[in-house]
């Protein structure tokens, strides 16, 4: 198997990718694999589905211990007759895997593992596949304050003016939710203000050095 159409996780905390089956689909009678998700991820079972190319099968999802799910592909009645009539050579997209991400998870790259992959033929032969790793990018900041250092910061926005109050001198960076940097500067210890009149109605991410991150609505 291979993966494609890997989606970066944005502000909606949703992501996904497609699984490509390299075995001709008319040569399999079923199959299964296990998905191990990183901490803070959860499989979106409602939106994890087989594609129309595999509508002769049904998908059975079973939650396993830890952060794992077993996905089993089972042939429906008269599936093989229909598949012989629609024989297809070469790779085909087997399924779309969807997942949800905890809103407090840090912006970073995360690996999803697919293992115990095997398919069976109509003659009950087993076709094993090697483990597959899918790397996904989390492109949004966490919604809560991430206190990395011991110094706390108070950040509020009033009348499109950002007020930052922290006891130390530190660099300040402001990002749009799309990840574009819209401001950078050094603030002294104490309170400073930043005019945000050019960003009305937007959500911004305020980052203080390596100590904290806050999500703020400009109003």
PDB file of N, CA and C in Angstrom, residues 25-131:
ATOM      1  N   UNK A  25      -7.384  -5.056  -7.729  1.00  0.00           N
ATOM      2  CA  UNK A  25      -8.498  -5.229  -6.796  1.00  0.00           C
ATOM      3  C   UNK A  25      -9.302  -6.499  -7.048  1.00  0.00           C
ATOM      4  N   UNK A  26      -9.263  -7.028  -8.286  1.00  0.00           N
ATOM      5  CA  UNK A  26     -10.018  -8.250  -8.554  1.00  0.00           C
ATOM      6  C   UNK A  26      -9.282  -9.504  -8.089  1.00  0.00           C
ATOM      7  N   UNK A  27      -8.115  -9.316  -7.447  1.00  0.00           N
ATOM      8  CA  UNK A  27      -7.358 -10.475  -6.953  1.00  0.00           C
ATOM      9  C   UNK A  27      -7.445 -10.606  -5.442  1.00  0.00           C
ATOM     10  N   UNK A  28      -8.233  -9.750  -4.770  1.00  0.00           N
ATOM     11  CA  UNK A  28      -8.341  -9.839  -3.319  1.00  0.00           C
ATOM     12  C   UNK A  28      -9.772 -10.192  -2.903  1.00  0.00           C
ATOM     13  N   UNK A  29      -9.852 -10.946  -1.833  1.00  0.00           N
ATOM     14  CA  UNK A  29     -11.144 -11.322  -1.276  1.00  0.00           C
ATOM     15  C   UNK A  29     -11.441 -10.551   0.001  1.00  0.00           C
ATOM     16  N   UNK A  30     -10.427  -9.901   0.557  1.00  0.00           N
ATOM     17  CA  UNK A  30     -10.591  -9.138   1.791  1.00  0.00           C
ATOM     18  C   UNK A  30      -9.229  -8.729   2.310  1.00  0.00           C
ATOM     19  N   UNK A  31      -9.237  -8.135   3.477  1.00  0.00           N
ATOM     20  CA  UNK A  31      -7.963  -7.719   4.043  1.00  0.00           C
ATOM     21  C   UNK A  31      -8.171  -6.962   5.335  1.00  0.00           C
ATOM     22  N   UNK A  32      -7.052  -6.605   5.972  1.00  0.00           N
ATOM     23  CA  UNK A  32      -7.139  -5.848   7.225  1.00  0.00           C
ATOM     24  C   UNK A  32      -5.800  -5.169   7.492  1.00  0.00           C
ATOM     25  N   UNK A  33      -5.848  -4.131   8.312  1.00  0.00           N
ATOM     26  CA  UNK A  33      -4.630  -3.465   8.777  1.00  0.00           C
ATOM     27  C   UNK A  33      -4.970  -2.692  10.043  1.00  0.00           C
ATOM     28  N   UNK A  34      -3.933  -2.302  10.764  1.00  0.00           N
ATOM     29  CA  UNK A  34      -4.094  -1.576  12.013  1.00  0.00           C
ATOM     30  C   UNK A  34      -3.497  -0.182  11.849  1.00  0.00           C
ATOM     31  N   UNK A  35      -4.219   0.824  12.326  1.00  0.00           N
ATOM     32  CA  UNK A  35      -3.731   2.200  12.313  1.00  0.00           C
ATOM     33  C   UNK A  35      -3.379   2.601  13.740  1.00  0.00           C
ATOM     34  N   UNK A  36      -2.119   2.996  13.950  1.00  0.00           N
ATOM     35  CA  UNK A  36      -1.670   3.525  15.238  1.00  0.00           C
ATOM     36  C   UNK A  36      -1.537   5.038  15.097  1.00  0.00           C
ATOM     37  N   UNK A  37      -2.352   5.770  15.845  1.00  0.00           N
ATOM     38  CA  UNK A  37      -2.341   7.221  15.778  1.00  0.00           C
ATOM     39  C   UNK A  37      -1.528   7.819  16.919  1.00  0.00           C
ATOM     40  N   UNK A  38      -0.891   8.977  16.695  1.00  0.00           N
ATOM     41  CA  UNK A  38      -0.150   9.635  17.774  1.00  0.00           C
ATOM     42  C   UNK A  38      -1.100  10.078  18.885  1.00  0.00           C
ATOM     43  N   UNK A  39      -0.533  10.321  20.051  1.00  0.00           N
ATOM     44  CA  UNK A  39      -1.330  10.834  21.162  1.00  0.00           C
ATOM     45  C   UNK A  39      -1.937  12.180  20.771  1.00  0.00           C
ATOM     46  N   UNK A  40      -3.219  12.358  21.060  1.00  0.00           N
ATOM     47  CA  UNK A  40      -3.911  13.582  20.679  1.00  0.00           C
ATOM     48  C   UNK A  40      -4.693  13.457  19.384  1.00  0.00           C
ATOM     49  N   UNK A  41      -4.489  12.342  18.651  1.00  0.00           N
ATOM     50  CA  UNK A  41      -5.239  12.046  17.432  1.00  0.00           C
ATOM     51  C   UNK A  41      -6.319  11.015  17.750  1.00  0.00           C
ATOM     52  N   UNK A  42      -7.411  11.036  16.991  1.00  0.00           N
ATOM     53  CA  UNK A  42      -8.430  10.004  17.119  1.00  0.00           C
ATOM     54  C   UNK A  42      -9.007   9.738  15.728  1.00  0.00           C
ATOM     55  N   UNK A  43      -9.281   8.483  15.418  1.00  0.00           N
ATOM     56  CA  UNK A  43      -9.822   8.134  14.112  1.00  0.00           C
ATOM     57  C   UNK A  43     -11.244   8.669  13.981  1.00  0.00           C
ATOM     58  N   UNK A  44     -11.517   9.348  12.876  1.00  0.00           N
ATOM     59  CA  UNK A  44     -12.860   9.839  12.561  1.00  0.00           C
ATOM     60  C   UNK A  44     -13.577   8.716  11.817  1.00  0.00           C
ATOM     61  N   UNK A  45     -14.264   7.860  12.570  1.00  0.00           N
ATOM     62  CA  UNK A  45     -14.856   6.660  11.982  1.00  0.00           C
ATOM     63  C   UNK A  45     -15.962   6.990  10.989  1.00  0.00           C
ATOM     64  N   UNK A  46     -16.680   8.068  11.228  1.00  0.00           N
ATOM     65  CA  UNK A  46     -17.792   8.429  10.341  1.00  0.00           C
ATOM     66  C   UNK A  46     -17.300   8.779   8.940  1.00  0.00           C
ATOM     67  N   UNK A  47     -16.121   9.404   8.857  1.00  0.00           N
ATOM     68  CA  UNK A  47     -15.609   9.868   7.567  1.00  0.00           C
ATOM     69  C   UNK A  47     -14.467   9.026   7.013  1.00  0.00           C
ATOM     70  N   UNK A  48     -14.152   7.909   7.680  1.00  0.00           N
ATOM     71  CA  UNK A  48     -13.199   6.945   7.147  1.00  0.00           C
ATOM     72  C   UNK A  48     -13.986   5.927   6.335  1.00  0.00           C
ATOM     73  N   UNK A  49     -13.759   5.920   5.011  1.00  0.00           N
ATOM     74  CA  UNK A  49     -14.616   5.124   4.126  1.00  0.00           C
ATOM     75  C   UNK A  49     -13.821   4.521   2.981  1.00  0.00           C
ATOM     76  N   UNK A  50     -14.346   3.406   2.460  1.00  0.00           N
ATOM     77  CA  UNK A  50     -13.829   2.841   1.220  1.00  0.00           C
ATOM     78  C   UNK A  50     -14.265   3.726   0.057  1.00  0.00           C
ATOM     79  N   UNK A  51     -13.501   3.700  -1.029  1.00  0.00           N
ATOM     80  CA  UNK A  51     -13.870   4.489  -2.204  1.00  0.00           C
ATOM     81  C   UNK A  51     -14.895   3.724  -3.046  1.00  0.00           C
ATOM     82  N   UNK A  52     -15.432   4.395  -4.059  1.00  0.00           N
ATOM     83  CA  UNK A  52     -16.436   3.766  -4.929  1.00  0.00           C
ATOM     84  C   UNK A  52     -15.822   2.604  -5.705  1.00  0.00           C
ATOM     85  N   UNK A  53     -14.504   2.620  -5.919  1.00  0.00           N
ATOM     86  CA  UNK A  53     -13.856   1.505  -6.615  1.00  0.00           C
ATOM     87  C   UNK A  53     -13.950   0.210  -5.825  1.00  0.00           C
ATOM     88  N   UNK A  54     -14.208   0.331  -4.510  1.00  0.00           N
ATOM     89  CA  UNK A  54     -14.285  -0.851  -3.653  1.00  0.00           C
ATOM     90  C   UNK A  54     -15.665  -0.954  -2.990  1.00  0.00           C
ATOM     91  N   UNK A  55     -16.700  -0.570  -3.738  1.00  0.00           N
ATOM     92  CA  UNK A  55     -18.048  -0.624  -3.167  1.00  0.00           C
ATOM     93  C   UNK A  55     -18.585  -2.044  -3.086  1.00  0.00           C
ATOM     94  N   UNK A  56     -17.825  -3.038  -3.598  1.00  0.00           N
ATOM     95  CA  UNK A  56     -18.228  -4.435  -3.416  1.00  0.00           C
ATOM     96  C   UNK A  56     -17.797  -4.977  -2.059  1.00  0.00           C
ATOM     97  N   UNK A  57     -17.131  -4.114  -1.285  1.00  0.00           N
ATOM     98  CA  UNK A  57     -16.674  -4.493   0.042  1.00  0.00           C
ATOM     99  C   UNK A  57     -17.342  -3.617   1.094  1.00  0.00           C
ATOM    100  N   UNK A  58     -17.270  -4.073   2.333  1.00  0.00           N
ATOM    101  CA  UNK A  58     -17.699  -3.251   3.461  1.00  0.00           C
ATOM    102  C   UNK A  58     -16.513  -3.075   4.403  1.00  0.00           C
ATOM    103  N   UNK A  59     -16.504  -1.949   5.102  1.00  0.00           N
ATOM    104  CA  UNK A  59     -15.413  -1.632   6.021  1.00  0.00           C
ATOM    105  C   UNK A  59     -15.892  -1.786   7.460  1.00  0.00           C
ATOM    106  N   UNK A  60     -15.162  -2.581   8.237  1.00  0.00           N
ATOM    107  CA  UNK A  60     -15.472  -2.792   9.646  1.00  0.00           C
ATOM    108  C   UNK A  60     -14.326  -2.215  10.470  1.00  0.00           C
ATOM    109  N   UNK A  61     -14.650  -1.278  11.377  1.00  0.00           N
ATOM    110  CA  UNK A  61     -13.639  -0.610  12.189  1.00  0.00           C
ATOM    111  C   UNK A  61     -13.797  -1.048  13.643  1.00  0.00           C
ATOM    112  N   UNK A  62     -12.717  -1.491  14.250  1.00  0.00           N
ATOM    113  CA  UNK A  62     -12.749  -1.950  15.640  1.00  0.00           C
ATOM    114  C   UNK A  62     -11.689  -1.209  16.443  1.00  0.00           C
ATOM    115  N   UNK A  63     -12.108  -0.554  17.528  1.00  0.00           N
ATOM    116  CA  UNK A  63     -11.163   0.130  18.413  1.00  0.00           C
ATOM    117  C   UNK A  63     -10.347  -0.910  19.168  1.00  0.00           C
ATOM    118  N   UNK A  64      -9.029  -0.679  19.246  1.00  0.00           N
ATOM    119  CA  UNK A  64      -8.145  -1.577  19.951  1.00  0.00           C
ATOM    120  C   UNK A  64      -7.503  -0.847  21.130  1.00  0.00           C
ATOM    121  N   UNK A  65      -6.758  -1.564  21.973  1.00  0.00           N
ATOM    122  CA  UNK A  65      -6.095  -0.899  23.101  1.00  0.00           C
ATOM    123  C   UNK A  65      -5.154   0.206  22.630  1.00  0.00           C
ATOM    124  N   UNK A  66      -4.838   1.105  23.556  1.00  0.00           N
ATOM    125  CA  UNK A  66      -3.995   2.265  23.261  1.00  0.00           C
ATOM    126  C   UNK A  66      -4.696   3.114  22.206  1.00  0.00           C
ATOM    127  N   UNK A  67      -3.925   3.712  21.306  1.00  0.00           N
ATOM    128  CA  UNK A  67      -4.525   4.614  20.318  1.00  0.00           C
ATOM    129  C   UNK A  67      -4.513   3.955  18.946  1.00  0.00           C
ATOM    130  N   UNK A  68      -5.099   2.744  18.884  1.00  0.00           N
ATOM    131  CA  UNK A  68      -5.078   1.942  17.661  1.00  0.00           C
ATOM    132  C   UNK A  68      -6.485   1.559  17.228  1.00  0.00           C
ATOM    133  N   UNK A  69      -6.645   1.379  15.903  1.00  0.00           N
ATOM    134  CA  UNK A  69      -7.899   0.917  15.321  1.00  0.00           C
ATOM    135  C   UNK A  69      -7.586  -0.154  14.276  1.00  0.00           C
ATOM    136  N   UNK A  70      -8.379  -1.218  14.263  1.00  0.00           N
ATOM    137  CA  UNK A  70      -8.238  -2.266  13.243  1.00  0.00           C
ATOM    138  C   UNK A  70      -9.299  -2.038  12.182  1.00  0.00           C
ATOM    139  N   UNK A  71      -8.869  -1.968  10.908  1.00  0.00           N
ATOM    140  CA  UNK A  71      -9.779  -1.790   9.795  1.00  0.00           C
ATOM    141  C   UNK A  71      -9.798  -3.072   8.971  1.00  0.00           C
ATOM    142  N   UNK A  72     -10.982  -3.641   8.806  1.00  0.00           N
ATOM    143  CA  UNK A  72     -11.135  -4.893   8.075  1.00  0.00           C
ATOM    144  C   UNK A  72     -12.011  -4.674   6.852  1.00  0.00           C
ATOM    145  N   UNK A  73     -11.552  -5.194   5.702  1.00  0.00           N
ATOM    146  CA  UNK A  73     -12.296  -5.073   4.455  1.00  0.00           C
ATOM    147  C   UNK A  73     -12.897  -6.431   4.144  1.00  0.00           C
ATOM    148  N   UNK A  74     -14.235  -6.495   4.086  1.00  0.00           N
ATOM    149  CA  UNK A  74     -14.926  -7.760   3.853  1.00  0.00           C
ATOM    150  C   UNK A  74     -15.733  -7.675   2.557  1.00  0.00           C
ATOM    151  N   UNK A  75     -15.672  -8.756   1.758  1.00  0.00           N
ATOM    152  CA  UNK A  75     -16.416  -8.786   0.498  1.00  0.00           C
ATOM    153  C   UNK A  75     -17.901  -8.971   0.760  1.00  0.00           C
ATOM    154  N   UNK A  76     -18.708  -8.259  -0.027  1.00  0.00           N
ATOM    155  CA  UNK A  76     -20.154  -8.423   0.048  1.00  0.00           C
ATOM    156  C   UNK A  76     -20.585  -9.608  -0.823  1.00  0.00           C
ATOM    157  N   UNK A  77     -21.867  -9.956  -0.781  1.00  0.00           N
ATOM    158  CA  UNK A  77     -22.405 -11.044  -1.582  1.00  0.00           C
ATOM    159  C   UNK A  77     -22.201 -10.763  -3.064  1.00  0.00           C
ATOM    160  N   UNK A  78     -21.763 -11.765  -3.800  1.00  0.00           N
ATOM    161  CA  UNK A  78     -21.537 -11.691  -5.244  1.00  0.00           C
ATOM    162  C   UNK A  78     -20.496 -10.628  -5.612  1.00  0.00           C
ATOM    163  N   UNK A  79     -19.625 -10.304  -4.664  1.00  0.00           N
ATOM    164  CA  UNK A  79     -18.632  -9.259  -4.931  1.00  0.00           C
ATOM    165  C   UNK A  79     -17.672  -9.665  -6.039  1.00  0.00           C
ATOM    166  N   UNK A  80     -17.233 -10.922  -6.051  1.00  0.00           N
ATOM    167  CA  UNK A  80     -16.200 -11.312  -6.990  1.00  0.00           C
ATOM    168  C   UNK A  80     -16.704 -11.327  -8.421  1.00  0.00           C
ATOM    169  N   UNK A  81     -17.962 -11.720  -8.645  1.00  0.00           N
ATOM    170  CA  UNK A  81     -18.536 -11.699  -9.985  1.00  0.00           C
ATOM    171  C   UNK A  81     -18.548 -10.275 -10.522  1.00  0.00           C
ATOM    172  N   UNK A  82     -18.975  -9.345  -9.685  1.00  0.00           N
ATOM    173  CA  UNK A  82     -19.012  -7.944 -10.103  1.00  0.00           C
ATOM    174  C   UNK A  82     -17.604  -7.425 -10.362  1.00  0.00           C
ATOM    175  N   UNK A  83     -16.659  -7.859  -9.540  1.00  0.00           N
ATOM    176  CA  UNK A  83     -15.289  -7.383  -9.699  1.00  0.00           C
ATOM    177  C   UNK A  83     -14.653  -7.927 -10.970  1.00  0.00           C
ATOM    178  N   UNK A  84     -14.969  -9.161 -11.352  1.00  0.00           N
ATOM    179  CA  UNK A  84     -14.436  -9.713 -12.590  1.00  0.00           C
ATOM    180  C   UNK A  84     -14.947  -8.932 -13.792  1.00  0.00           C
ATOM    181  N   UNK A  85     -16.196  -8.479 -13.713  1.00  0.00           N
ATOM    182  CA  UNK A  85     -16.771  -7.690 -14.794  1.00  0.00           C
ATOM    183  C   UNK A  85     -16.140  -6.314 -14.879  1.00  0.00           C
ATOM    184  N   UNK A  86     -15.607  -5.809 -13.745  1.00  0.00           N
ATOM    185  CA  UNK A  86     -15.013  -4.484 -13.690  1.00  0.00           C
ATOM    186  C   UNK A  86     -13.510  -4.574 -13.431  1.00  0.00           C
ATOM    187  N   UNK A  87     -12.881  -5.638 -13.950  1.00  0.00           N
ATOM    188  CA  UNK A  87     -11.472  -5.880 -13.666  1.00  0.00           C
ATOM    189  C   UNK A  87     -10.623  -4.659 -13.981  1.00  0.00           C
ATOM    190  N   UNK A  88      -9.727  -4.341 -13.072  1.00  0.00           N
ATOM    191  CA  UNK A  88      -8.887  -3.147 -13.195  1.00  0.00           C
ATOM    192  C   UNK A  88      -7.448  -3.496 -12.863  1.00  0.00           C
ATOM    193  N   UNK A  89      -6.558  -3.163 -13.768  1.00  0.00           N
ATOM    194  CA  UNK A  89      -5.145  -3.386 -13.525  1.00  0.00           C
ATOM    195  C   UNK A  89      -4.519  -2.137 -12.935  1.00  0.00           C
ATOM    196  N   UNK A  90      -3.403  -2.340 -12.207  1.00  0.00           N
ATOM    197  CA  UNK A  90      -2.705  -1.198 -11.651  1.00  0.00           C
ATOM    198  C   UNK A  90      -3.299  -0.758 -10.328  1.00  0.00           C
ATOM    199  N   UNK A  91      -2.692   0.274  -9.711  1.00  0.00           N
ATOM    200  CA  UNK A  91      -3.122   0.729  -8.377  1.00  0.00           C
ATOM    201  C   UNK A  91      -4.488   1.406  -8.402  1.00  0.00           C
ATOM    202  N   UNK A  92      -5.170   1.361  -7.273  1.00  0.00           N
ATOM    203  CA  UNK A  92      -6.464   2.030  -7.108  1.00  0.00           C
ATOM    204  C   UNK A  92      -6.555   2.540  -5.683  1.00  0.00           C
ATOM    205  N   UNK A  93      -7.285   3.626  -5.484  1.00  0.00           N
ATOM    206  CA  UNK A  93      -7.458   4.177  -4.139  1.00  0.00           C
ATOM    207  C   UNK A  93      -8.432   3.296  -3.369  1.00  0.00           C
ATOM    208  N   UNK A  94      -7.948   2.711  -2.292  1.00  0.00           N
ATOM    209  CA  UNK A  94      -8.744   1.780  -1.487  1.00  0.00           C
ATOM    210  C   UNK A  94      -9.700   2.513  -0.555  1.00  0.00           C
ATOM    211  N   UNK A  95      -9.172   3.470   0.204  1.00  0.00           N
ATOM    212  CA  UNK A  95      -9.988   4.110   1.244  1.00  0.00           C
ATOM    213  C   UNK A  95      -9.447   5.494   1.569  1.00  0.00           C
ATOM    214  N   UNK A  96     -10.318   6.302   2.153  1.00  0.00           N
ATOM    215  CA  UNK A  96      -9.891   7.588   2.719  1.00  0.00           C
ATOM    216  C   UNK A  96      -9.902   7.445   4.238  1.00  0.00           C
ATOM    217  N   UNK A  97      -8.763   7.740   4.848  1.00  0.00           N
ATOM    218  CA  UNK A  97      -8.633   7.681   6.302  1.00  0.00           C
ATOM    219  C   UNK A  97      -8.776   9.092   6.858  1.00  0.00           C
ATOM    220  N   UNK A  98      -9.712   9.287   7.758  1.00  0.00           N
ATOM    221  CA  UNK A  98      -9.954  10.602   8.360  1.00  0.00           C
ATOM    222  C   UNK A  98      -9.681  10.538   9.851  1.00  0.00           C
ATOM    223  N   UNK A  99      -9.200  11.648  10.398  1.00  0.00           N
ATOM    224  CA  UNK A  99      -8.919  11.685  11.834  1.00  0.00           C
ATOM    225  C   UNK A  99      -9.147  13.098  12.364  1.00  0.00           C
ATOM    226  N   UNK A 100      -9.288  13.184  13.683  1.00  0.00           N
ATOM    227  CA  UNK A 100      -9.462  14.448  14.380  1.00  0.00           C
ATOM    228  C   UNK A 100      -8.283  14.648  15.322  1.00  0.00           C
ATOM    229  N   UNK A 101      -7.919  15.910  15.546  1.00  0.00           N
ATOM    230  CA  UNK A 101      -6.763  16.233  16.381  1.00  0.00           C
ATOM    231  C   UNK A 101      -7.204  17.103  17.545  1.00  0.00           C
ATOM    232  N   UNK A 102      -6.701  16.783  18.730  1.00  0.00           N
ATOM    233  CA  UNK A 102      -7.004  17.579  19.913  1.00  0.00           C
ATOM    234  C   UNK A 102      -6.555  19.023  19.693  1.00  0.00           C
ATOM    235  N   UNK A 103      -7.406  19.977  20.054  1.00  0.00           N
ATOM    236  CA  UNK A 103      -7.120  21.388  19.780  1.00  0.00           C
ATOM    237  C   UNK A 103      -5.949  21.931  20.588  1.00  0.00           C
ATOM    238  N   UNK A 104      -5.523  21.213  21.620  1.00  0.00           N
ATOM    239  CA  UNK A 104      -4.387  21.680  22.422  1.00  0.00           C
ATOM    240  C   UNK A 104      -3.050  21.106  21.946  1.00  0.00           C
ATOM    241  N   UNK A 105      -3.082  20.267  20.908  1.00  0.00           N
ATOM    242  CA  UNK A 105      -1.848  19.650  20.432  1.00  0.00           C
ATOM    243  C   UNK A 105      -0.952  20.690  19.763  1.00  0.00           C
ATOM    244  N   UNK A 106       0.360  20.581  19.991  1.00  0.00           N
ATOM    245  CA  UNK A 106       1.304  21.573  19.479  1.00  0.00           C
ATOM    246  C   UNK A 106       1.529  21.439  17.977  1.00  0.00           C
ATOM    247  N   UNK A 107       1.807  22.569  17.362  1.00  0.00           N
ATOM    248  CA  UNK A 107       2.136  22.611  15.947  1.00  0.00           C
ATOM    249  C   UNK A 107       3.439  21.851  15.700  1.00  0.00           C
ATOM    250  N   UNK A 108       3.374  20.810  14.818  1.00  0.00           N
ATOM    251  CA  UNK A 108       4.547  19.970  14.600  1.00  0.00           C
ATOM    252  C   UNK A 108       4.216  18.953  13.511  1.00  0.00           C
ATOM    253  N   UNK A 109       5.168  18.075  13.198  1.00  0.00           N
ATOM    254  CA  UNK A 109       4.927  16.965  12.291  1.00  0.00           C
ATOM    255  C   UNK A 109       4.709  15.701  13.116  1.00  0.00           C
ATOM    256  N   UNK A 110       3.722  14.880  12.714  1.00  0.00           N
ATOM    257  CA  UNK A 110       3.368  13.672  13.457  1.00  0.00           C
ATOM    258  C   UNK A 110       3.313  12.481  12.498  1.00  0.00           C
ATOM    259  N   UNK A 111       3.686  11.309  13.006  1.00  0.00           N
ATOM    260  CA  UNK A 111       3.696  10.096  12.192  1.00  0.00           C
ATOM    261  C   UNK A 111       2.541   9.174  12.568  1.00  0.00           C
ATOM    262  N   UNK A 112       1.851   8.700  11.536  1.00  0.00           N
ATOM    263  CA  UNK A 112       0.783   7.713  11.690  1.00  0.00           C
ATOM    264  C   UNK A 112       1.300   6.399  11.110  1.00  0.00           C
ATOM    265  N   UNK A 113       1.179   5.315  11.868  1.00  0.00           N
ATOM    266  CA  UNK A 113       1.697   4.015  11.429  1.00  0.00           C
ATOM    267  C   UNK A 113       0.552   3.093  11.012  1.00  0.00           C
ATOM    268  N   UNK A 114       0.716   2.459   9.857  1.00  0.00           N
ATOM    269  CA  UNK A 114      -0.195   1.409   9.409  1.00  0.00           C
ATOM    270  C   UNK A 114       0.595   0.105   9.406  1.00  0.00           C
ATOM    271  N   UNK A 115       0.142  -0.860  10.204  1.00  0.00           N
ATOM    272  CA  UNK A 115       0.884  -2.109  10.317  1.00  0.00           C
ATOM    273  C   UNK A 115      -0.058  -3.306  10.312  1.00  0.00           C
ATOM    274  N   UNK A 116       0.522  -4.495  10.441  1.00  0.00           N
ATOM    275  CA  UNK A 116      -0.251  -5.748  10.350  1.00  0.00           C
ATOM    276  C   UNK A 116      -1.122  -5.760   9.090  1.00  0.00           C
ATOM    277  N   UNK A 117      -0.529  -5.305   7.989  1.00  0.00           N
ATOM    278  CA  UNK A 117      -1.264  -5.189   6.728  1.00  0.00           C
ATOM    279  C   UNK A 117      -1.218  -6.519   5.985  1.00  0.00           C
ATOM    280  N   UNK A 118      -2.387  -7.045   5.658  1.00  0.00           N
ATOM    281  CA  UNK A 118      -2.427  -8.250   4.842  1.00  0.00           C
ATOM    282  C   UNK A 118      -3.755  -8.349   4.109  1.00  0.00           C
ATOM    283  N   UNK A 119      -3.693  -8.909   2.910  1.00  0.00           N
ATOM    284  CA  UNK A 119      -4.881  -9.140   2.105  1.00  0.00           C
ATOM    285  C   UNK A 119      -4.958 -10.616   1.755  1.00  0.00           C
ATOM    286  N   UNK A 120      -6.163 -11.088   1.478  1.00  0.00           N
ATOM    287  CA  UNK A 120      -6.357 -12.490   1.102  1.00  0.00           C
ATOM    288  C   UNK A 120      -6.924 -12.561  -0.315  1.00  0.00           C
ATOM    289  N   UNK A 121      -6.550 -13.617  -1.032  1.00  0.00           N
ATOM    290  CA  UNK A 121      -7.047 -13.842  -2.380  1.00  0.00           C
ATOM    291  C   UNK A 121      -8.295 -14.719  -2.323  1.00  0.00           C
ATOM    292  N   UNK A 122      -9.032 -14.824  -3.435  1.00  0.00           N
ATOM    293  CA  UNK A 122     -10.186 -15.744  -3.448  1.00  0.00           C
ATOM    294  C   UNK A 122      -9.810 -17.181  -3.110  1.00  0.00           C
ATOM    295  N   UNK A 123      -8.532 -17.555  -3.318  1.00  0.00           N
ATOM    296  CA  UNK A 123      -8.088 -18.903  -2.975  1.00  0.00           C
ATOM    297  C   UNK A 123      -7.531 -19.001  -1.579  1.00  0.00           C
ATOM    298  N   UNK A 124      -7.763 -17.957  -0.752  1.00  0.00           N
ATOM    299  CA  UNK A 124      -7.338 -17.911   0.654  1.00  0.00           C
ATOM    300  C   UNK A 124      -5.826 -17.804   0.831  1.00  0.00           C
ATOM    301  N   UNK A 125      -5.112 -17.380  -0.198  1.00  0.00           N
ATOM    302  CA  UNK A 125      -3.694 -17.089  -0.025  1.00  0.00           C
ATOM    303  C   UNK A 125      -3.565 -15.721   0.636  1.00  0.00           C
ATOM    304  N   UNK A 126      -2.504 -15.533   1.415  1.00  0.00           N
ATOM    305  CA  UNK A 126      -2.289 -14.282   2.132  1.00  0.00           C
ATOM    306  C   UNK A 126      -1.257 -13.435   1.403  1.00  0.00           C
ATOM    307  N   UNK A 127      -1.595 -12.166   1.208  1.00  0.00           N
ATOM    308  CA  UNK A 127      -0.671 -11.212   0.588  1.00  0.00           C
ATOM    309  C   UNK A 127      -0.281 -10.204   1.666  1.00  0.00           C
ATOM    310  N   UNK A 128       0.888 -10.375   2.278  1.00  0.00           N
ATOM    311  CA  UNK A 128       1.302  -9.423   3.323  1.00  0.00           C
ATOM    312  C   UNK A 128       1.883  -8.158   2.699  1.00  0.00           C
ATOM    313  N   UNK A 129       1.798  -7.067   3.419  1.00  0.00           N
ATOM    314  CA  UNK A 129       2.368  -5.790   2.992  1.00  0.00           C
ATOM    315  C   UNK A 129       3.212  -5.238   4.141  1.00  0.00           C
ATOM    316  N   UNK A 130       4.305  -4.524   3.840  1.00  0.00           N
ATOM    317  CA  UNK A 130       5.140  -3.958   4.914  1.00  0.00           C
ATOM    318  C   UNK A 130       4.446  -2.808   5.625  1.00  0.00           C
ATOM    319  N   UNK A 131       4.935  -2.519   6.836  1.00  0.00           N
ATOM    320  CA  UNK A 131       4.413  -1.384   7.600  1.00  0.00           C
ATOM    321  C   UNK A 131       4.595  -0.091   6.812  1.00  0.00           C
TER     322      UNK A 131
END
